[in-house]
Coordinates of C-alpha atoms in Angstrom, one line a residue:
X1 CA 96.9 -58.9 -92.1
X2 CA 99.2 -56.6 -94.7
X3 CA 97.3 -53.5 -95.6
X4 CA 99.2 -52.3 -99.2
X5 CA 98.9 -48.7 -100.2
X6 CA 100.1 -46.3 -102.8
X7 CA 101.8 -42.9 -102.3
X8 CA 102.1 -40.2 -105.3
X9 CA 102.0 -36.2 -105.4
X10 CA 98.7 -36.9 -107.9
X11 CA 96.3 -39.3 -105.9
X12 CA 98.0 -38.6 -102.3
X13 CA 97.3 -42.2 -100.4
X14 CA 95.1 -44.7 -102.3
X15 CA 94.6 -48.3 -100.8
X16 CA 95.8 -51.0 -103.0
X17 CA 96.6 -54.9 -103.2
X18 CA 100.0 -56.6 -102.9
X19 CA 100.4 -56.4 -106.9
X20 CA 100.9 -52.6 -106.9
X21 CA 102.1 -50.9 -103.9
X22 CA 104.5 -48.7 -101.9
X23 CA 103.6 -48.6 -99.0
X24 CA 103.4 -51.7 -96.6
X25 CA 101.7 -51.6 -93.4
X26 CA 101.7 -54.8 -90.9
X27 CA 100.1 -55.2 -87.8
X28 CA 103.3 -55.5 -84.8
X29 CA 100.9 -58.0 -83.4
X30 CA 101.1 -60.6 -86.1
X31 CA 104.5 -62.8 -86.0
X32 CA 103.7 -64.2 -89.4
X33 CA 103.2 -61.2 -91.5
X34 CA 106.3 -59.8 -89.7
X35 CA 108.5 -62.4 -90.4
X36 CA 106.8 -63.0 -94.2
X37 CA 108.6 -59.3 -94.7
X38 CA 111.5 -59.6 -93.3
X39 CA 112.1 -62.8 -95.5
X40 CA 110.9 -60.8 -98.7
X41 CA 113.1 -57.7 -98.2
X42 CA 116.0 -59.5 -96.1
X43 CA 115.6 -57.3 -93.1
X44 CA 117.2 -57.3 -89.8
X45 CA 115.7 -60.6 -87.8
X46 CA 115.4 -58.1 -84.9
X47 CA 114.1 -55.2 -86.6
X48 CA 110.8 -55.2 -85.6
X49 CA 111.5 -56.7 -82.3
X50 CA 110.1 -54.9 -79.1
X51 CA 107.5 -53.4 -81.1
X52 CA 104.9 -54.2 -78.9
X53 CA 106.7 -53.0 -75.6
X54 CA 106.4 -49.4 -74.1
X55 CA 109.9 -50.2 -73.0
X56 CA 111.8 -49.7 -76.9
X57 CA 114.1 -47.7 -77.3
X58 CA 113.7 -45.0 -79.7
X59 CA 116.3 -44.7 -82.2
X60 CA 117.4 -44.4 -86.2
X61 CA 119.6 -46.5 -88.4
X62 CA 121.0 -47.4 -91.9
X63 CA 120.1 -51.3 -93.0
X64 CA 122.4 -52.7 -94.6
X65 CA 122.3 -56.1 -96.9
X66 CA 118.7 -56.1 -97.7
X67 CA 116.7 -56.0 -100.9
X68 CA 115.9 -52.5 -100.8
X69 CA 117.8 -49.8 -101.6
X70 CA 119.0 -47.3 -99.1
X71 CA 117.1 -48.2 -96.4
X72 CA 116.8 -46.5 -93.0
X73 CA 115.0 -47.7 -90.1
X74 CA 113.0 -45.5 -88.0
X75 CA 111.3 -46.3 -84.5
X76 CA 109.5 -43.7 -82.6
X77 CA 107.4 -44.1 -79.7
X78 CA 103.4 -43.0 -79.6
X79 CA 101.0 -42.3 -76.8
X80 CA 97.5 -44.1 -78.1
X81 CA 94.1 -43.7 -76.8
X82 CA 93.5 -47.4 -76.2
X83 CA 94.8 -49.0 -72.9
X84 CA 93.9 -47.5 -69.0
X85 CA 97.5 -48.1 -68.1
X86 CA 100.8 -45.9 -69.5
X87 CA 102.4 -49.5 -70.5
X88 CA 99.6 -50.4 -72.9
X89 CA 99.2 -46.7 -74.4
X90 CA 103.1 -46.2 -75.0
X91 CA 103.5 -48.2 -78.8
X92 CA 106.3 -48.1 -80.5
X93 CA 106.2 -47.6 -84.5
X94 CA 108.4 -49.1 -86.7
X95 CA 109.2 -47.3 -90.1
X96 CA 111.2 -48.9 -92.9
X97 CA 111.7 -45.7 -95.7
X98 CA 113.3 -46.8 -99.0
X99 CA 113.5 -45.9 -102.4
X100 CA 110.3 -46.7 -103.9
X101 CA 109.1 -48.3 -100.5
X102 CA 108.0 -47.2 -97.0
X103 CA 107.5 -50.1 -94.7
X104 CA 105.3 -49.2 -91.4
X105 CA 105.0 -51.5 -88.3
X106 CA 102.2 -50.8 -85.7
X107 CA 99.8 -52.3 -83.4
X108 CA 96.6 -51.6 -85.9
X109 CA 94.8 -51.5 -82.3
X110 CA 95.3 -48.1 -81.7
X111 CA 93.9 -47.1 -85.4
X112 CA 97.0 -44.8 -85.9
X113 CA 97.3 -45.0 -89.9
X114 CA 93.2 -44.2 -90.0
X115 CA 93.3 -41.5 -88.4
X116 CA 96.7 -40.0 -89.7
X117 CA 94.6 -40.8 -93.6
X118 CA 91.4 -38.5 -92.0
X119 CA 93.7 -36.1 -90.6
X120 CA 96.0 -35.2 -93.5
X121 CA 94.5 -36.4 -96.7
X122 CA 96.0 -34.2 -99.1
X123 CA 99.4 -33.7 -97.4
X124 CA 100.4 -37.2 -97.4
X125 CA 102.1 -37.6 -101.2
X126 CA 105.5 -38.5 -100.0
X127 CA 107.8 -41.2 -97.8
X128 CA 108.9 -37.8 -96.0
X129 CA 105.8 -36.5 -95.2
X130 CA 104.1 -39.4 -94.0
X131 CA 107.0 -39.8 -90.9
X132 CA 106.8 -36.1 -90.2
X133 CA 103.2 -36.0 -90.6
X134 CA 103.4 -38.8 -88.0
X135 CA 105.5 -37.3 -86.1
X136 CA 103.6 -34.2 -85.4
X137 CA 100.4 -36.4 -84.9
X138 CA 102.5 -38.2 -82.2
X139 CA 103.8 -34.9 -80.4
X140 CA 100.3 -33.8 -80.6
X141 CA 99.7 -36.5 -78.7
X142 CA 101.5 -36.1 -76.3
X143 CA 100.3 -32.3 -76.0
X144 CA 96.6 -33.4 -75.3
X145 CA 97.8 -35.9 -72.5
X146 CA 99.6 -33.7 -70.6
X147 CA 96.9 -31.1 -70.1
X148 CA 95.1 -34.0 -69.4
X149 CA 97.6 -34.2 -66.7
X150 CA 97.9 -30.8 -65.4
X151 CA 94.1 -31.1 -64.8
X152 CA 95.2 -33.7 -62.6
X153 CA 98.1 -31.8 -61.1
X154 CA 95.7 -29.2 -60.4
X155 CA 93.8 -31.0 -58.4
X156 CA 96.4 -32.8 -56.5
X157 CA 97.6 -29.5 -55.7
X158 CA 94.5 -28.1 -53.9
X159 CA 93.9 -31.5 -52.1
X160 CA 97.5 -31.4 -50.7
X161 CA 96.7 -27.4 -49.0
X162 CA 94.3 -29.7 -47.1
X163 CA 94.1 -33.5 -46.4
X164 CA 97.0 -35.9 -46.7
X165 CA 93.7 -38.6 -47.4
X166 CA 95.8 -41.9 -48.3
X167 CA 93.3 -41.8 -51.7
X168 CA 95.1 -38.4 -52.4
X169 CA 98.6 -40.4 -52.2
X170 CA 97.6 -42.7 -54.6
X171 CA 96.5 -40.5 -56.9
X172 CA 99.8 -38.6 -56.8
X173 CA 101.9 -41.9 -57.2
X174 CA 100.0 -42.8 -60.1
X175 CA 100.4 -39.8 -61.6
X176 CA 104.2 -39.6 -60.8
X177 CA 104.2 -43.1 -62.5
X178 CA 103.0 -41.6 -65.7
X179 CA 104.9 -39.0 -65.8
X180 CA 108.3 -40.9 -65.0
X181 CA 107.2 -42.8 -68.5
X182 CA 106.6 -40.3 -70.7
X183 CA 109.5 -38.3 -69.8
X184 CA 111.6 -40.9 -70.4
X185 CA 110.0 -41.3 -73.2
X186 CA 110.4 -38.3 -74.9
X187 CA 114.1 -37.9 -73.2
X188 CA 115.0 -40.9 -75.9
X189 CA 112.7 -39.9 -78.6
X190 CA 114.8 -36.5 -78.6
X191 CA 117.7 -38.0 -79.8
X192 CA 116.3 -40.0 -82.3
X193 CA 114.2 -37.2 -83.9
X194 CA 117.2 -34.6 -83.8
X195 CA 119.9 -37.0 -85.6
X196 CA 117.2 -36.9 -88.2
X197 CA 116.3 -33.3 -88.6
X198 CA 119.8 -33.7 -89.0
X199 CA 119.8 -35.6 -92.3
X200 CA 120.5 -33.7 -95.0
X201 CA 119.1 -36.0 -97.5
X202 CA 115.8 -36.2 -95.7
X203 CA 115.0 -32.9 -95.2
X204 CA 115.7 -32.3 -99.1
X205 CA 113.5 -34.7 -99.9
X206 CA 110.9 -33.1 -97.7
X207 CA 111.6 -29.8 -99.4
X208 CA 108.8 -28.5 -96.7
X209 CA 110.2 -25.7 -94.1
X210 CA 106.5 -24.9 -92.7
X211 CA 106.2 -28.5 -92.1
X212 CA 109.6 -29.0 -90.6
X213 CA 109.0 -26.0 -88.2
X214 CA 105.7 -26.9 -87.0
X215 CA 106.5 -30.3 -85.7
X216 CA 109.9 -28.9 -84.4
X217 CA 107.8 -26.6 -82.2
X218 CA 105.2 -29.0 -81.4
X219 CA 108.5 -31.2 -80.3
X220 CA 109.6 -28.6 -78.1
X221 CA 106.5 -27.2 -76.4
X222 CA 105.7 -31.4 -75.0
X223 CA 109.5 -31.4 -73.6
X224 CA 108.6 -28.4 -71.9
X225 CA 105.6 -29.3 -70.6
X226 CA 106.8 -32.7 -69.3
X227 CA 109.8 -30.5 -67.4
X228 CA 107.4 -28.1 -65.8
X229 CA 104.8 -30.5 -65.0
X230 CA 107.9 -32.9 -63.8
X231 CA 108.6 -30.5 -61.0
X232 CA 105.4 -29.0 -60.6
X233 CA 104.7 -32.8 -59.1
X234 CA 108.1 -32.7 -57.2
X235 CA 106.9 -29.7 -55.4
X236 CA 103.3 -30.9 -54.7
X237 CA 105.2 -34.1 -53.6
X238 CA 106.8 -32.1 -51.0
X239 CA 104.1 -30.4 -50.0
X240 CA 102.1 -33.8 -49.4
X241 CA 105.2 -34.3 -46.7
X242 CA 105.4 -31.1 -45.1
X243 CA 101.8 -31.4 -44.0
X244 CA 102.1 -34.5 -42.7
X245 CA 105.3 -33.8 -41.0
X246 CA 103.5 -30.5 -39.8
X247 CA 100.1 -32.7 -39.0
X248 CA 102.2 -35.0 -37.1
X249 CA 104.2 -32.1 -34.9
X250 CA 100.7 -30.4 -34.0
X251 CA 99.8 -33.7 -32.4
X252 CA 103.2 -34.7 -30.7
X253 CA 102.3 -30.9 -29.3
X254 CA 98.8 -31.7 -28.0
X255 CA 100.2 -34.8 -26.6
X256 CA 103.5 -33.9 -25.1
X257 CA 101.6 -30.9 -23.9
X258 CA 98.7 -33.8 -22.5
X259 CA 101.2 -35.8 -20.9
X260 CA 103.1 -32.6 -18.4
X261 CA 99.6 -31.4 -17.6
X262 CA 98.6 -34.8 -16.3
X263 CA 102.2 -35.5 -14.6
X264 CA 101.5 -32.5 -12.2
X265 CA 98.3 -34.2 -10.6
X266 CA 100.0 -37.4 -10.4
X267 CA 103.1 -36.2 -8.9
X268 CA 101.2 -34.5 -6.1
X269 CA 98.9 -37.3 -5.5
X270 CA 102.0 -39.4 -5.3
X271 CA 104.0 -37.4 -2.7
X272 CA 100.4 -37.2 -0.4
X273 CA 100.1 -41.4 -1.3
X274 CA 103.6 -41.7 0.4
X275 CA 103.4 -44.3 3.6
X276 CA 106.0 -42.6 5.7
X277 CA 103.7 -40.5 8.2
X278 CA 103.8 -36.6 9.2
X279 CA 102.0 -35.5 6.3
X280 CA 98.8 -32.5 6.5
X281 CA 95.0 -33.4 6.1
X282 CA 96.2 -37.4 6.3
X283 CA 92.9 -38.5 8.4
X284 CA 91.1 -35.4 7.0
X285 CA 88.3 -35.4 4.5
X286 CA 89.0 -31.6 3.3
X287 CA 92.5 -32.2 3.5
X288 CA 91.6 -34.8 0.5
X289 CA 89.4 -32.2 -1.4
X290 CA 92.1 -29.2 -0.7
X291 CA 94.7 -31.8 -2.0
X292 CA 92.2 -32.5 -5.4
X293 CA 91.5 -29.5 -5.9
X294 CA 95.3 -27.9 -5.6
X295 CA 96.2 -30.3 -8.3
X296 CA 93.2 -29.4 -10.5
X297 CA 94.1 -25.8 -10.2
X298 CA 98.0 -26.5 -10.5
X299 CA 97.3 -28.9 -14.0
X300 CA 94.9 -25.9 -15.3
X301 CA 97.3 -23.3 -14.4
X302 CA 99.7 -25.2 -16.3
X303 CA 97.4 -26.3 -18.9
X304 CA 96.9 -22.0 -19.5
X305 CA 100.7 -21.6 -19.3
X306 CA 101.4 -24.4 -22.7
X307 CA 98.1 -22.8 -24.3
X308 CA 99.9 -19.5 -24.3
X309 CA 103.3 -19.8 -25.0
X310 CA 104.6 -18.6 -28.3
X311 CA 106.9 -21.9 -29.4
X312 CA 108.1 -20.0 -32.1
X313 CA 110.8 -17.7 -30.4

């Protein structure tokens, strides 16, 4: 379904029908209504493609032979609500900005457009200020989810100091996999959102420094927060392996240590087992218990000996 609305500096954003309009919003979902547009404006055939993969690529772009004039595409990538996985909360959205007509593309699932109208309902009167509006809403985003995740890093964190529990792993790869797509994520988004704060004709149009600065800082603070809480994981990651690699030393210890304690008993009851003749306390019964117990007292001197050695030095 087409959703038609009307931008101006006097009402802001009004909902309207398809007879007076400027702003057209389609749902990326819909394969009909995607492909009515793209017949009525002469768009791109691929223009809206990938829409509805976390895997698009971020990126801006003249059009060129269409009905509209000046045209320039837009596709950045937002982090929704709606979904448990990253895959199905990463949603691309499309914007076609022309004179006299902005064209958005979305999955109307995640309620974006709603909640941008609630949000900023006086601050939306222009083309411009409805993609940077967005585009702070979608850094914002982004913000929220990765305190979200240091919570989660947190945690991690203390539970490495002291299990290496294969529930604790799981956690940690799952949370590695999040963070490997929104940092790649953002890594493209950077690109596209710099080559237009680069445009000089946009950022005329948006005549709005306070605006521009805000979501540049906003932009900003989320890649730093994906780069610390990048490595923060890395290092957790390798403390997962050192205490397992320590775990696993401290019990090749015990049982190294196990196996020479035991090897002194049996090497003295194998000499006294030998067949040959002409050994002491062979047809004696307290030859046997001397035997026993010199072997009990040479494995726990031993035993003493490993217990207090300093393997450090």
């Amino acid at each position: 379904m087409l959703e038609y609305y009307f931008v101006d500096k006097k009402n802001k954003v009004t909902r309207t029908d398809d007879r007076n309009y400027n702003w057209l919003v389609i749902d990326s979902t819909n394969e009909e209504d995607i492909q009515e547009v793209i017949d009525k404006f002469r768009l791109p055939e691929d223009i809206f493609v990938g829409t509805t993969y976390p895997e698009e690529v971020s990126r801006m772009e003249h059009l060129y032979d269409t009905k509209l004039q000046d045209p320039l595409s837009l596709v950045v990538i937002n982090l929704s609500k709606s979904g448990t996985r990253i895959e199905e909360r990463l949603t691309p959205i499309s914007f076609v900005i022309s004179e006299g007509l902005l064209i958005t593309c979305l999955d109307r699932e995640t309620e974006f457009i709603d909640r941008l109208l609630q949000k900023y309902p006086e601050q939306l009167d222009t083309f411009e200020k409805i993609i940077v509006y967005s585009s702070l809403d979608i850094y914002t985003h982004y913000v929220s989810e990765l305190r979200e995740m240091k919570k989660r890093i947190d945690a991690l964190d203390k539970a490495a100091r002291k299990t290496t529990e294969n529930e604790e792993l799981y956690k940690q790869a799952d949370l590695e996999r999040d963070i490997v797509y929104i940092d790649h994520t953002l890594r493209d988004q950077r690109e596209t959102m710099d080559k237009l704060w680069k445009s000089e004709r946009f950022i005329e149009r948006l005549n709005n420094e306070r605006l521009l600065y805000d979501v540049h800082l906003r932009q900003r603070q989320t890649e730093k927060m994906i780069e610390i809480y990048r490595d923060l994981l890395e290092s957790i990651g390798d403390l997962f392996n050192g205490m397992m690699d320590n775990n696993l030393n401290h019990l090749m210890k015990y049982l190294d240590s196990a196996a020479l304690i035991i090897s002194v008993p049996a090497l003295i009851a194998g000499i006294w087992g030998m067949n040959t003749g002409g050994l002491p306390g062979k047809s004696s019964t307290l030859g046997f218990v001397l035997v026993v117990l010199g072997s009990v007292i040479a494995a726990a001197v031993l035993g003493y000996h490993l217990y207090r050695k300093d393997y450090t030095n």
